[in-house]
Amino acid sequence: MEQNSAFEEFDVKNNPARRRDLLPVWIKIFTWLFLIGGSVAALILISGFFLTNVSLSIYGIQAYHPYSIPGFIICVLLIFKGIVAYGLWFEEKWAPKAAIIDAIVGIAVCTIMMVIIPFTNSNINFTLRMELIPLYFYLLKMRDIEKNWNIL
């Protein structure tokens, strides 16, 4: 007599394709980094009253306290990236759309910090933001993956 296992739904024979398998290795690595980064950003935002000097930076935005305007923007960006990473890793249906929005927001913030801010603030010099290169490829890859993601 054959018994049914409680883990049948995870059996490869019954479920041959996974959405996570659509992600390339480099996106899986960044997914884990941003899962951790988003969690740390949430903890920093919660415990900000007790922190005296925290160095935060993303896309050229720098802050030394989470309750300053740039610090809050950085924490929100990192938490959003953590949510997107969660959606990608746990194969949520909304994850590719959120990842595309994440890439577009990242490209927009990088471009603003690279092109507009140096001309409005004399303390910030022009810098070439290298984050634009992986963000561009991330956007292209997620647009390609989105079609197959919704099929699975």
Short mmCIF file of C-alpha atoms in Angstrom, two decimals:
data_model
loop_
_atom_site.label_atom_id
_atom_site.label_comp_id
_atom_site.label_asym_id
_atom_site.label_seq_id
_atom_site.Cartn_x
_atom_site.Cartn_y
_atom_site.Cartn_z
CA MET A 1 0.00 0.00 0.00
CA GLU A 2 1.43 3.35 -1.06
CA GLN A 3 1.10 6.29 1.33
CA ASN A 4 0.81 9.92 0.30
CA SER A 5 3.51 12.17 1.62
CA ALA A 6 2.80 15.57 3.13
CA PHE A 7 5.59 16.90 0.91
CA GLU A 8 4.16 15.79 -2.44
CA GLU A 9 3.64 19.35 -3.62
CA PHE A 10 7.39 19.88 -3.43
CA ASP A 11 8.13 16.78 -5.48
CA VAL A 12 10.04 17.57 -8.69
CA LYS A 13 7.99 15.08 -10.71
CA ASN A 14 4.74 16.90 -9.98
CA ASN A 15 6.16 20.42 -10.12
CA PRO A 16 8.94 20.47 -12.75
CA ALA A 17 9.39 24.23 -13.16
CA ARG A 18 9.84 26.88 -10.52
CA ARG A 19 9.69 30.61 -10.97
CA ARG A 20 12.93 30.97 -9.03
CA ASP A 21 14.71 28.96 -11.73
CA LEU A 22 14.00 31.79 -14.18
CA LEU A 23 16.28 34.11 -12.19
CA PRO A 24 19.97 34.19 -13.18
CA VAL A 25 22.58 33.61 -10.49
CA TRP A 26 23.56 37.28 -10.20
CA ILE A 27 19.95 38.29 -9.46
CA LYS A 28 19.70 35.49 -6.87
CA ILE A 29 22.84 36.84 -5.16
CA PHE A 30 21.48 40.40 -5.11
CA THR A 31 18.14 39.04 -3.90
CA TRP A 32 19.82 37.65 -0.80
CA LEU A 33 21.84 40.83 -0.28
CA PHE A 34 18.71 42.99 -0.45
CA LEU A 35 16.71 40.61 1.76
CA ILE A 36 19.38 41.20 4.40
CA GLY A 37 19.74 44.91 3.56
CA GLY A 38 16.00 45.54 3.73
CA SER A 39 15.80 43.83 7.11
CA VAL A 40 18.74 45.84 8.43
CA ALA A 41 17.21 49.08 7.09
CA ALA A 42 13.96 48.32 8.91
CA LEU A 43 15.89 47.66 12.13
CA ILE A 44 17.88 50.88 11.68
CA LEU A 45 14.68 52.84 11.13
CA ILE A 46 13.09 51.31 14.24
CA SER A 47 16.13 51.81 16.47
CA GLY A 48 17.14 55.19 15.04
CA PHE A 49 16.62 57.03 18.32
CA PHE A 50 19.37 54.98 19.92
CA LEU A 51 21.89 55.30 17.09
CA THR A 52 24.29 58.22 17.09
CA ASN A 53 26.23 57.74 13.87
CA VAL A 54 25.06 55.43 11.09
CA SER A 55 26.54 55.70 7.62
CA LEU A 56 23.82 55.07 5.02
CA SER A 57 24.32 55.29 1.27
CA ILE A 58 22.61 54.13 -1.89
CA TYR A 59 22.55 55.54 -5.43
CA GLY A 60 24.70 58.49 -4.37
CA ILE A 61 22.43 59.57 -1.50
CA GLN A 62 24.37 59.72 1.76
CA ALA A 63 23.15 60.16 5.32
CA TYR A 64 24.57 59.77 8.80
CA HIS A 65 21.29 59.44 10.69
CA PRO A 66 18.16 57.51 9.70
CA TYR A 67 15.81 60.30 10.79
CA SER A 68 17.16 62.88 8.39
CA ILE A 69 15.40 63.30 5.03
CA PRO A 70 18.15 61.53 3.04
CA GLY A 71 18.35 58.83 5.73
CA PHE A 72 14.63 58.20 5.57
CA ILE A 73 14.73 58.05 1.75
CA ILE A 74 17.60 55.55 1.89
CA CYS A 75 15.78 53.37 4.43
CA VAL A 76 12.58 53.42 2.36
CA LEU A 77 14.51 52.49 -0.79
CA LEU A 78 16.27 49.62 0.99
CA ILE A 79 13.04 48.35 2.55
CA PHE A 80 11.35 48.45 -0.87
CA LYS A 81 14.28 46.53 -2.34
CA GLY A 82 13.91 44.01 0.49
CA ILE A 83 10.21 43.59 -0.31
CA VAL A 84 11.02 43.06 -3.99
CA ALA A 85 13.72 40.54 -3.05
CA TYR A 86 11.22 38.70 -0.85
CA GLY A 87 8.75 38.55 -3.74
CA LEU A 88 11.37 37.24 -6.14
CA TRP A 89 12.76 34.62 -3.77
CA PHE A 90 9.38 33.32 -2.65
CA GLU A 91 8.00 33.39 -6.21
CA GLU A 92 5.17 35.86 -5.67
CA LYS A 93 3.04 36.75 -8.68
CA TRP A 94 3.60 40.50 -8.24
CA ALA A 95 7.40 40.23 -7.97
CA PRO A 96 8.44 40.93 -11.60
CA LYS A 97 6.29 44.07 -11.79
CA ALA A 98 7.71 45.27 -8.47
CA ALA A 99 11.24 44.49 -9.70
CA ILE A 100 10.65 46.52 -12.87
CA ILE A 101 9.39 49.44 -10.75
CA ASP A 102 12.43 48.99 -8.49
CA ALA A 103 14.80 49.16 -11.46
CA ILE A 104 13.08 52.25 -12.91
CA VAL A 105 13.15 54.02 -9.53
CA GLY A 106 16.83 53.11 -9.12
CA ILE A 107 17.70 54.42 -12.58
CA ALA A 108 15.73 57.62 -11.94
CA VAL A 109 17.36 58.27 -8.55
CA CYS A 110 20.84 57.53 -9.95
CA THR A 111 20.24 59.87 -12.88
CA ILE A 112 18.96 62.64 -10.61
CA MET A 113 21.94 62.26 -8.28
CA MET A 114 24.32 62.22 -11.22
CA VAL A 115 22.88 64.96 -13.44
CA ILE A 116 20.66 67.36 -11.50
CA ILE A 117 21.94 67.49 -7.90
CA PRO A 118 25.56 68.55 -8.71
CA PHE A 119 24.22 71.69 -10.39
CA THR A 120 21.84 72.61 -7.56
CA ASN A 121 24.13 71.85 -4.60
CA SER A 122 27.69 73.16 -4.64
CA ASN A 123 28.80 70.61 -2.00
CA ILE A 124 28.12 67.66 -4.30
CA ASN A 125 30.38 67.11 -7.31
CA PHE A 126 29.49 65.31 -10.53
CA THR A 127 30.04 61.58 -10.25
CA LEU A 128 29.47 58.86 -12.78
CA ARG A 129 27.09 56.41 -11.10
CA MET A 130 28.22 52.90 -12.00
CA GLU A 131 25.04 51.46 -10.46
CA LEU A 132 23.30 52.36 -13.70
CA ILE A 133 24.99 49.46 -15.52
CA PRO A 134 23.60 46.60 -13.40
CA LEU A 135 20.28 48.42 -13.00
CA TYR A 136 19.89 48.57 -16.78
CA PHE A 137 20.58 44.85 -17.18
CA TYR A 138 18.30 44.12 -14.20
CA LEU A 139 15.49 46.03 -15.91
CA LEU A 140 15.99 44.19 -19.20
CA LYS A 141 16.18 40.78 -17.52
CA MET A 142 13.10 41.36 -15.39
CA ARG A 143 11.10 42.47 -18.42
CA ASP A 144 12.09 39.22 -20.16
CA ILE A 145 11.34 37.10 -17.10
CA GLU A 146 7.94 38.74 -16.48
CA LYS A 147 6.29 36.95 -19.41
CA ASN A 148 7.40 33.47 -18.33
CA TRP A 149 6.89 34.23 -14.62
CA ASN A 150 3.16 34.76 -15.10
CA ILE A 151 2.81 31.52 -17.09
CA LEU A 152 4.25 29.37 -14.28
#
